[in-house]
mmCIF file of C-alpha atoms in Angstrom:
data_model
loop_
_atom_site.group_PDB
_atom_site.id
_atom_site.type_symbol
_atom_site.label_atom_id
_atom_site.label_comp_id
_atom_site.label_asym_id
_atom_site.label_seq_id
_atom_site.Cartn_x
_atom_site.Cartn_y
_atom_site.Cartn_z
ATOM 1 C CA MET A 4 208.907 -49.737 176.089
ATOM 2 C CA SER A 5 210.681 -46.594 174.901
ATOM 3 C CA GLY A 6 211.015 -44.384 177.924
ATOM 4 C CA ILE A 7 214.190 -42.322 178.308
ATOM 5 C CA ARG A 8 216.199 -41.826 181.489
ATOM 6 C CA LEU A 9 219.097 -39.424 181.966
ATOM 7 C CA GLN A 10 221.186 -39.666 185.141
ATOM 8 C CA GLY A 11 223.872 -37.089 185.833
ATOM 9 C CA ILE A 12 224.378 -36.379 182.128
ATOM 10 C CA ARG A 13 227.288 -34.091 181.321
ATOM 11 C CA LYS A 14 228.782 -33.070 177.997
ATOM 12 C CA ARG A 15 232.190 -31.513 177.565
ATOM 13 C CA PHE A 16 233.846 -30.207 174.416
ATOM 14 C CA GLY A 17 237.480 -30.107 175.420
ATOM 15 C CA ARG A 18 237.596 -28.163 178.689
ATOM 16 C CA VAL A 19 234.233 -26.489 178.124
ATOM 17 C CA GLU A 20 231.251 -28.184 179.780
ATOM 18 C CA THR A 21 227.952 -27.398 178.034
ATOM 19 C CA ILE A 22 225.578 -29.841 179.793
ATOM 20 C CA HIS A 23 225.861 -29.787 183.589
ATOM 21 C CA GLY A 24 224.630 -32.939 185.309
ATOM 22 C CA ILE A 25 221.073 -33.283 183.983
ATOM 23 C CA ASP A 26 218.659 -35.780 185.560
ATOM 24 C CA LEU A 27 215.451 -36.385 183.608
ATOM 25 C CA GLU A 28 212.899 -39.128 182.986
ATOM 26 C CA ILE A 29 210.668 -39.210 179.904
ATOM 27 C CA GLY A 30 207.817 -41.702 180.025
ATOM 28 C CA ASP A 31 207.004 -44.250 177.333
ATOM 29 C CA GLY A 32 204.729 -42.556 174.782
ATOM 30 C CA GLU A 33 205.196 -39.093 176.300
ATOM 31 C CA PHE A 34 205.608 -35.937 174.197
ATOM 32 C CA VAL A 35 208.317 -33.832 175.854
ATOM 33 C CA VAL A 36 209.558 -30.500 174.519
ATOM 34 C CA PHE A 37 212.987 -29.033 175.283
ATOM 35 C CA VAL A 38 212.723 -25.262 175.178
ATOM 36 C CA GLY A 39 215.051 -22.400 175.921
ATOM 37 C CA PRO A 40 217.037 -19.587 174.318
ATOM 38 C CA SER A 41 219.815 -20.125 171.789
ATOM 39 C CA GLY A 42 222.845 -21.751 173.386
ATOM 40 C CA CYS A 43 220.932 -23.276 176.310
ATOM 41 C CA GLY A 44 221.943 -26.863 175.383
ATOM 42 C CA LYS A 45 218.623 -28.207 174.073
ATOM 43 C CA SER A 46 219.958 -29.440 170.712
ATOM 44 C CA THR A 47 223.090 -30.826 172.343
ATOM 45 C CA LEU A 48 220.935 -32.816 174.756
ATOM 46 C CA LEU A 49 218.884 -34.165 171.857
ATOM 47 C CA ARG A 50 222.039 -35.219 170.012
ATOM 48 C CA LEU A 51 223.218 -37.063 173.121
ATOM 49 C CA ILE A 52 219.963 -39.041 173.185
ATOM 50 C CA ALA A 53 220.309 -39.767 169.458
ATOM 51 C CA GLY A 54 223.927 -40.890 169.875
ATOM 52 C CA LEU A 55 225.245 -38.271 167.458
ATOM 53 C CA ASP A 56 227.411 -36.923 170.285
ATOM 54 C CA ALA A 57 228.963 -39.007 173.058
ATOM 55 C CA VAL A 58 228.027 -38.528 176.709
ATOM 56 C CA SER A 59 231.015 -37.281 178.725
ATOM 57 C CA GLU A 60 229.632 -38.425 182.066
ATOM 58 C CA GLY A 61 226.455 -40.028 183.383
ATOM 59 C CA VAL A 62 224.084 -42.792 182.292
ATOM 60 C CA LEU A 63 221.631 -42.627 179.379
ATOM 61 C CA GLU A 64 218.907 -45.275 179.096
ATOM 62 C CA ILE A 65 216.338 -45.858 176.339
ATOM 63 C CA GLY A 66 213.695 -48.507 176.943
ATOM 64 C CA GLY A 67 215.474 -49.614 180.103
ATOM 65 C CA ARG A 68 218.737 -50.291 178.234
ATOM 66 C CA VAL A 69 221.938 -48.312 178.830
ATOM 67 C CA VAL A 70 222.890 -46.858 175.437
ATOM 68 C CA ASN A 71 225.970 -44.763 176.246
ATOM 69 C CA ASP A 72 228.084 -46.895 173.904
ATOM 70 C CA VAL A 73 225.322 -47.990 171.500
ATOM 71 C CA ALA A 74 225.506 -46.747 167.900
ATOM 72 C CA PRO A 75 222.743 -44.332 166.794
ATOM 73 C CA ALA A 76 221.223 -46.828 164.350
ATOM 74 C CA ALA A 77 220.852 -49.416 167.124
ATOM 75 C CA ARG A 78 219.116 -47.150 169.665
ATOM 76 C CA GLY A 79 215.610 -47.432 168.216
ATOM 77 C CA VAL A 80 215.387 -43.690 167.568
ATOM 78 C CA ALA A 81 214.719 -41.625 164.455
ATOM 79 C CA MET A 82 215.632 -37.972 164.126
ATOM 80 C CA VAL A 83 213.960 -35.210 162.102
ATOM 81 C CA PHE A 84 216.207 -32.223 161.521
ATOM 82 C CA GLN A 85 215.590 -28.538 160.872
ATOM 83 C CA SER A 86 216.864 -29.047 157.318
ATOM 84 C CA TYR A 87 214.811 -31.579 155.399
ATOM 85 C CA ALA A 88 217.945 -33.416 154.166
ATOM 86 C CA LEU A 89 216.103 -34.997 151.236
ATOM 87 C CA TYR A 90 217.914 -36.420 148.222
ATOM 88 C CA PRO A 91 216.966 -34.094 145.343
ATOM 89 C CA HIS A 92 217.390 -36.758 142.619
ATOM 90 C CA MET A 93 215.064 -39.219 144.382
ATOM 91 C CA THR A 94 211.266 -39.289 144.403
ATOM 92 C CA VAL A 95 209.284 -38.977 147.632
ATOM 93 C CA PHE A 96 208.865 -42.763 147.661
ATOM 94 C CA GLU A 97 212.595 -43.325 147.175
ATOM 95 C CA ASN A 98 213.505 -40.825 149.881
ATOM 96 C CA MET A 99 211.185 -42.499 152.368
ATOM 97 C CA ALA A 100 212.418 -45.981 151.390
ATOM 98 C CA PHE A 101 216.124 -45.177 151.412
ATOM 99 C CA GLY A 102 216.833 -46.114 155.030
ATOM 100 C CA LEU A 103 214.946 -49.388 154.718
ATOM 101 C CA LYS A 104 216.850 -50.324 151.581
ATOM 102 C CA LEU A 105 220.155 -49.589 153.315
ATOM 103 C CA ALA A 106 219.024 -51.970 156.063
ATOM 104 C CA LYS A 107 218.333 -54.562 153.314
ATOM 105 C CA ALA A 108 214.645 -54.853 154.135
ATOM 106 C CA GLU A 109 212.569 -57.036 151.824
ATOM 107 C CA LYS A 110 210.996 -55.261 148.866
ATOM 108 C CA GLY A 111 207.456 -56.068 150.006
ATOM 109 C CA ALA A 112 208.158 -54.721 153.514
ATOM 110 C CA VAL A 113 209.631 -51.523 152.069
ATOM 111 C CA GLU A 114 206.578 -50.972 149.889
ATOM 112 C CA ALA A 115 204.171 -51.607 152.760
ATOM 113 C CA LYS A 116 205.958 -49.345 155.262
ATOM 114 C CA VAL A 117 206.374 -46.448 152.840
ATOM 115 C CA ARG A 118 202.747 -46.551 151.752
ATOM 116 C CA GLN A 119 201.540 -46.811 155.352
ATOM 117 C CA ALA A 120 203.608 -43.742 156.327
ATOM 118 C CA ALA A 121 202.348 -41.922 153.232
ATOM 119 C CA ARG A 122 198.737 -42.610 154.265
ATOM 120 C CA VAL A 123 199.356 -41.308 157.769
ATOM 121 C CA LEU A 124 200.935 -38.118 156.426
ATOM 122 C CA GLU A 125 198.609 -37.713 153.414
ATOM 123 C CA LEU A 126 201.530 -38.007 151.000
ATOM 124 C CA GLU A 127 200.112 -40.711 148.716
ATOM 125 C CA PRO A 128 199.447 -38.367 145.745
ATOM 126 C CA LEU A 129 203.039 -37.071 145.981
ATOM 127 C CA LEU A 130 205.027 -40.315 146.015
ATOM 128 C CA ASP A 131 206.281 -39.918 142.432
ATOM 129 C CA ARG A 132 207.343 -36.279 142.827
ATOM 130 C CA LYS A 133 210.829 -35.028 143.585
ATOM 131 C CA PRO A 134 211.623 -32.588 146.442
ATOM 132 C CA ALA A 135 211.895 -29.590 144.098
ATOM 133 C CA GLN A 136 208.217 -30.083 143.213
ATOM 134 C CA LEU A 137 207.094 -29.900 146.867
ATOM 135 C CA SER A 138 206.279 -27.060 149.256
ATOM 136 C CA GLY A 139 208.254 -26.608 152.459
ATOM 137 C CA GLY A 140 205.536 -28.244 154.519
ATOM 138 C CA GLN A 141 205.354 -31.220 152.166
ATOM 139 C CA ARG A 142 209.134 -31.668 152.313
ATOM 140 C CA GLN A 143 209.024 -31.683 156.090
ATOM 141 C CA ARG A 144 206.271 -34.313 156.001
ATOM 142 C CA VAL A 145 208.487 -36.449 153.764
ATOM 143 C CA ALA A 146 211.316 -36.115 156.284
ATOM 144 C CA ILE A 147 208.927 -37.204 159.047
ATOM 145 C CA GLY A 148 207.685 -40.050 156.844
ATOM 146 C CA ARG A 149 211.257 -41.263 156.373
ATOM 147 C CA ALA A 150 211.533 -41.437 160.163
ATOM 148 C CA ILE A 151 208.214 -43.285 160.502
ATOM 149 C CA THR A 152 209.279 -46.035 158.086
ATOM 150 C CA ARG A 153 212.051 -47.011 160.496
ATOM 151 C CA ASP A 154 209.359 -47.836 163.067
ATOM 152 C CA PRO A 155 211.317 -46.266 165.949
ATOM 153 C CA GLY A 156 210.318 -46.279 169.583
ATOM 154 C CA VAL A 157 211.516 -42.685 169.953
ATOM 155 C CA PHE A 158 211.157 -39.734 167.580
ATOM 156 C CA LEU A 159 213.576 -36.835 168.019
ATOM 157 C CA PHE A 160 212.687 -33.473 166.435
ATOM 158 C CA ASP A 161 215.336 -30.742 166.222
ATOM 159 C CA GLU A 162 213.500 -27.455 165.484
ATOM 160 C CA PRO A 163 211.692 -29.074 162.521
ATOM 161 C CA LEU A 164 209.422 -26.106 161.762
ATOM 162 C CA SER A 165 211.851 -23.199 161.930
ATOM 163 C CA ASN A 166 212.291 -23.028 158.137
ATOM 164 C CA LEU A 167 208.546 -22.709 157.516
ATOM 165 C CA ASP A 168 206.455 -19.543 157.370
ATOM 166 C CA ALA A 169 203.985 -18.792 160.171
ATOM 167 C CA GLY A 170 200.961 -20.349 158.464
ATOM 168 C CA LEU A 171 202.745 -23.601 157.668
ATOM 169 C CA ARG A 172 204.218 -23.791 161.178
ATOM 170 C CA GLY A 173 200.718 -23.734 162.637
ATOM 171 C CA GLN A 174 199.545 -26.421 160.228
ATOM 172 C CA MET A 175 202.565 -28.650 160.872
ATOM 173 C CA ARG A 176 202.179 -28.284 164.647
ATOM 174 C CA THR A 177 198.695 -29.729 164.305
ATOM 175 C CA GLU A 178 199.936 -32.550 162.086
ATOM 176 C CA ILE A 179 202.724 -33.493 164.498
ATOM 177 C CA ALA A 180 200.264 -33.528 167.420
ATOM 178 C CA ARG A 181 197.919 -35.801 165.465
ATOM 179 C CA LEU A 182 200.845 -38.011 164.484
ATOM 180 C CA HIS A 183 201.732 -38.481 168.144
ATOM 181 C CA ASP A 184 198.139 -39.461 168.923
ATOM 182 C CA ARG A 185 198.130 -42.018 166.099
ATOM 183 C CA LEU A 186 201.546 -43.574 166.731
ATOM 184 C CA GLY A 187 201.714 -43.367 170.518
ATOM 185 C CA ALA A 188 205.520 -43.214 170.291
ATOM 186 C CA THR A 189 207.801 -41.313 172.633
ATOM 187 C CA MET A 190 208.611 -37.930 171.119
ATOM 188 C CA VAL A 191 211.252 -35.407 172.165
ATOM 189 C CA TYR A 192 211.003 -32.058 170.421
ATOM 190 C CA VAL A 193 213.455 -29.153 170.516
ATOM 191 C CA THR A 194 212.332 -25.583 169.878
ATOM 192 C CA HIS A 195 213.071 -22.004 170.914
ATOM 193 C CA ASP A 196 209.406 -21.152 170.232
ATOM 194 C CA GLN A 197 207.451 -21.279 173.494
ATOM 195 C CA THR A 198 204.138 -21.344 171.564
ATOM 196 C CA GLU A 199 205.161 -24.645 169.963
ATOM 197 C CA ALA A 200 206.147 -25.932 173.389
ATOM 198 C CA MET A 201 202.848 -24.933 174.999
ATOM 199 C CA THR A 202 200.655 -26.402 172.254
ATOM 200 C CA LEU A 203 202.498 -29.693 171.685
ATOM 201 C CA ALA A 204 203.953 -30.874 174.974
ATOM 202 C CA ASP A 205 202.711 -33.254 177.618
ATOM 203 C CA ARG A 206 205.593 -31.806 179.627
ATOM 204 C CA ILE A 207 208.061 -29.013 178.939
ATOM 205 C CA VAL A 208 211.721 -29.009 179.984
ATOM 206 C CA VAL A 209 212.981 -25.415 180.269
ATOM 207 C CA LEU A 210 216.741 -25.201 179.829
ATOM 208 C CA ARG A 211 219.221 -22.404 180.461
ATOM 209 C CA ASP A 212 223.012 -22.580 180.191
ATOM 210 C CA GLY A 213 223.035 -26.378 180.080
ATOM 211 C CA ARG A 214 220.865 -26.818 183.173
ATOM 212 C CA VAL A 215 217.212 -27.670 183.721
ATOM 213 C CA GLU A 216 215.325 -24.726 185.206
ATOM 214 C CA GLN A 217 211.945 -26.459 185.507
ATOM 215 C CA VAL A 218 210.027 -29.493 184.232
ATOM 216 C CA GLY A 219 206.232 -29.549 184.154
ATOM 217 C CA THR A 220 203.063 -29.477 182.121
ATOM 218 C CA PRO A 221 202.487 -26.340 180.035
ATOM 219 C CA LEU A 222 199.923 -25.002 182.514
ATOM 220 C CA GLU A 223 202.141 -25.767 185.520
ATOM 221 C CA LEU A 224 204.911 -23.676 184.000
ATOM 222 C CA TYR A 225 202.471 -20.939 183.023
ATOM 223 C CA HIS A 226 200.720 -20.655 186.393
ATOM 224 C CA ARG A 227 203.509 -21.768 188.766
ATOM 225 C CA PRO A 228 206.911 -20.873 187.320
ATOM 226 C CA ALA A 229 209.800 -21.876 189.554
ATOM 227 C CA ASN A 230 211.718 -18.668 188.941
ATOM 228 C CA ARG A 231 211.844 -15.394 187.063
ATOM 229 C CA PHE A 232 213.540 -16.940 184.024
ATOM 230 C CA VAL A 233 210.793 -19.510 183.455
ATOM 231 C CA ALA A 234 208.104 -16.904 184.168
ATOM 232 C CA GLY A 235 209.536 -14.599 181.526
ATOM 233 C CA PHE A 236 210.155 -17.301 178.952
ATOM 234 C CA ILE A 237 206.732 -18.959 179.044
ATOM 235 C CA GLY A 238 203.897 -16.765 177.764
ATOM 236 C CA SER A 239 203.456 -14.343 174.869
ATOM 237 C CA PRO A 240 203.738 -11.425 175.326
ATOM 238 C CA PRO A 241 206.105 -12.206 178.207
ATOM 239 C CA MET A 242 205.308 -11.535 181.833
ATOM 240 C CA ASN A 243 205.710 -7.966 183.144
ATOM 241 C CA PHE A 244 208.248 -7.552 185.961
ATOM 242 C CA LEU A 245 207.869 -4.561 188.275
ATOM 243 C CA SER A 246 209.646 -3.164 191.309
ATOM 244 C CA ALA A 247 208.063 -4.537 194.486
ATOM 245 C CA ALA A 248 209.307 -1.515 196.439
ATOM 246 C CA ALA A 249 207.516 0.898 194.086
ATOM 247 C CA LEU A 250 204.337 -1.145 194.529
ATOM 248 C CA GLU A 251 204.868 -1.348 198.332
ATOM 249 C CA LEU A 252 204.830 -5.166 198.160
ATOM 250 C CA GLU A 253 208.448 -5.830 199.118
ATOM 251 C CA ALA A 254 207.671 -7.559 202.462
ATOM 252 C CA GLY A 255 209.008 -11.091 202.955
ATOM 253 C CA GLY A 256 212.025 -10.636 200.715
ATOM 254 C CA VAL A 257 209.999 -9.851 197.578
ATOM 255 C CA ALA A 258 212.105 -7.885 195.079
ATOM 256 C CA GLU A 259 209.892 -8.004 191.988
ATOM 257 C CA ILE A 260 206.263 -8.582 191.138
ATOM 258 C CA GLY A 261 205.296 -10.377 187.943
ATOM 259 C CA VAL A 262 201.966 -10.062 186.162
ATOM 260 C CA ARG A 263 200.972 -11.516 182.805
ATOM 261 C CA PRO A 264 199.621 -9.084 180.161
ATOM 262 C CA GLU A 265 196.422 -11.108 179.753
ATOM 263 C CA ASP A 266 195.670 -10.909 183.490
ATOM 264 C CA LEU A 267 195.478 -7.097 183.452
ATOM 265 C CA ALA A 268 192.323 -5.026 182.925
ATOM 266 C CA PRO A 269 191.424 -1.341 183.304
ATOM 267 C CA ALA A 270 190.150 -0.432 186.783
ATOM 268 C CA ASP A 271 189.520 2.892 188.500
ATOM 269 C CA ASP A 272 191.532 1.815 191.546
ATOM 270 C CA GLY A 273 194.172 -0.205 189.663
ATOM 271 C CA ARG A 274 197.635 -0.230 191.267
ATOM 272 C CA PHE A 275 199.392 -0.159 187.846
ATOM 273 C CA GLU A 276 198.793 3.440 186.783
ATOM 274 C CA GLY A 277 200.544 5.522 184.152
ATOM 275 C CA ALA A 278 200.571 6.967 180.657
ATOM 276 C CA VAL A 279 199.959 4.940 177.508
ATOM 277 C CA THR A 280 203.124 5.005 175.381
ATOM 278 C CA LEU A 281 202.125 2.586 172.605
ATOM 279 C CA VAL A 282 199.022 0.782 171.321
ATOM 280 C CA GLU A 283 199.384 -2.373 169.180
ATOM 281 C CA GLU A 284 196.232 -3.570 167.421
ATOM 282 C CA LEU A 285 196.091 -7.351 166.907
ATOM 283 C CA GLY A 286 192.537 -7.634 165.611
ATOM 284 C CA GLU A 287 190.871 -9.814 168.212
ATOM 285 C CA ALA A 288 192.855 -8.017 170.943
ATOM 286 C CA HIS A 289 195.279 -5.149 171.467
ATOM 287 C CA LEU A 290 198.414 -4.514 173.489
ATOM 288 C CA LEU A 291 198.553 -1.449 175.708
ATOM 289 C CA HIS A 292 202.032 -0.269 176.789
ATOM 290 C CA VAL A 293 201.822 1.781 179.971
ATOM 291 C CA GLU A 294 204.704 3.560 181.716
ATOM 292 C CA THR A 295 204.138 3.307 185.496
ATOM 293 C CA ALA A 296 206.228 4.337 188.500
ATOM 294 C CA ALA A 297 207.143 0.662 189.011
ATOM 295 C CA GLY A 298 208.178 0.070 185.383
ATOM 296 C CA THR A 299 206.659 -0.515 181.952
ATOM 297 C CA VAL A 300 203.531 -2.660 181.838
ATOM 298 C CA ILE A 301 202.057 -4.372 178.775
ATOM 299 C CA ALA A 302 198.369 -5.292 178.996
ATOM 300 C CA LYS A 303 196.652 -7.606 176.503
ATOM 301 C CA LEU A 304 193.018 -6.551 176.237
ATOM 302 C CA ALA A 305 190.177 -7.940 174.150
ATOM 303 C CA GLY A 306 188.797 -6.115 171.114
ATOM 304 C CA ALA A 307 189.810 -2.753 169.677
ATOM 305 C CA ALA A 308 191.687 -0.219 171.805
ATOM 306 C CA ALA A 309 189.672 2.293 173.818
ATOM 307 C CA HIS A 310 192.821 4.270 174.688
ATOM 308 C CA GLN A 311 195.431 6.084 172.665
ATOM 309 C CA ARG A 312 198.976 7.268 173.199
ATOM 310 C CA GLY A 313 199.204 9.848 175.994
ATOM 311 C CA ASP A 314 196.070 8.714 177.842
ATOM 312 C CA ARG A 315 196.280 8.029 181.573
ATOM 313 C CA VAL A 316 195.070 4.568 182.538
ATOM 314 C CA ALA A 317 194.974 2.432 185.668
ATOM 315 C CA LEU A 318 195.262 -1.353 185.379
ATOM 316 C CA SER A 319 194.538 -4.082 187.869
ATOM 317 C CA ALA A 320 195.004 -7.853 188.120
ATOM 318 C CA PRO A 321 193.476 -10.380 190.534
ATOM 319 C CA GLU A 322 195.721 -10.835 193.561
ATOM 320 C CA LYS A 323 195.967 -14.591 192.894
ATOM 321 C CA ARG A 324 197.441 -13.815 189.447
ATOM 322 C CA LEU A 325 200.413 -11.861 190.812
ATOM 323 C CA HIS A 326 203.804 -13.582 191.000
ATOM 324 C CA ALA A 327 206.541 -12.666 193.460
ATOM 325 C CA PHE A 328 210.309 -13.134 193.080
ATOM 326 C CA ASP A 329 213.235 -12.562 195.429
ATOM 327 C CA ALA A 330 216.468 -10.776 194.530
ATOM 328 C CA ASP A 331 217.884 -14.035 193.085
ATOM 329 C CA GLY A 332 214.848 -14.581 190.859
ATOM 330 C CA ARG A 333 213.285 -17.416 192.886
ATOM 331 C CA SER A 334 209.504 -17.588 193.110
ATOM 332 C CA LEU A 335 207.955 -16.634 196.445
ATOM 333 C CA ALA A 336 204.464 -16.750 197.868
ATOM 334 C CA LEU A 337 202.814 -13.375 198.415
ATOM 335 C CA ARG A 338 201.401 -12.782 201.868
ATOM 336 C CA GLY A 339 197.762 -13.726 202.128
ATOM 337 C CA ARG A 340 197.848 -16.138 199.203
#
């Protein structure tokens, strides 16, 4: 069992508290992604789980065992960093075997574990190469392979794909998802990229300023955000936020209305009306920027653009797709929904 439980976790650096009383449970075998803007505390929280930083207050359990004072190597976790941290003078095999040799594992066990990890990650043809002879994606796979050889109950990923170009990031996302399916291990993954979070996670933990804003499945966060921050962070392009007063929807304490770009479509009687200020062609779709009386609206529409800059257009969204927020940013229910 390799579930993780955090109870009242706080982290202080001197007088500055960066993690503010977080309670969280991660199930055995679950893939959980910590997401949020820079400085939100996601990497700090991961380092607390790994034991690389000490918990200032609270209880941290892994596999039902309190590990507050347990050394990182004894926690049953393996961490994959943003930097590959490979030894340049060692081959792929030697890099992947290094931790096992430090632990004085038998030669036969080292050989078996390295080759098994290499098969899983399709690294077998590369075992005799050195890091300088590998692509960025291959180096990251070696770093993951080094973690696999330790046979941990928990894998911790700290923005592992941020050094890769867009094409490789997409490929590595798929490989990490398949790896989770094959190993069935608990995985905790840190990223600032909400697309990675949406495509990889069983559940997403959205963090801001050292606090948890919401925990849920990707679709729960997408369709039922707890507040304006989560609504704006999840989704690409981000949700549009418009003045409820300008839309005459301010009843019941509603201050703003949110609508996702992909939920909008042209309509003769659309309530979001204005002039097109920018058209962005994406190939399979296009983004239409429209300046309305309630604020700027971005619509994501299929196919090539039928409008150009300066055109007047009216947009509409199904009532059930509108989100309402009060003056403090909390989600509200619209009347009649």
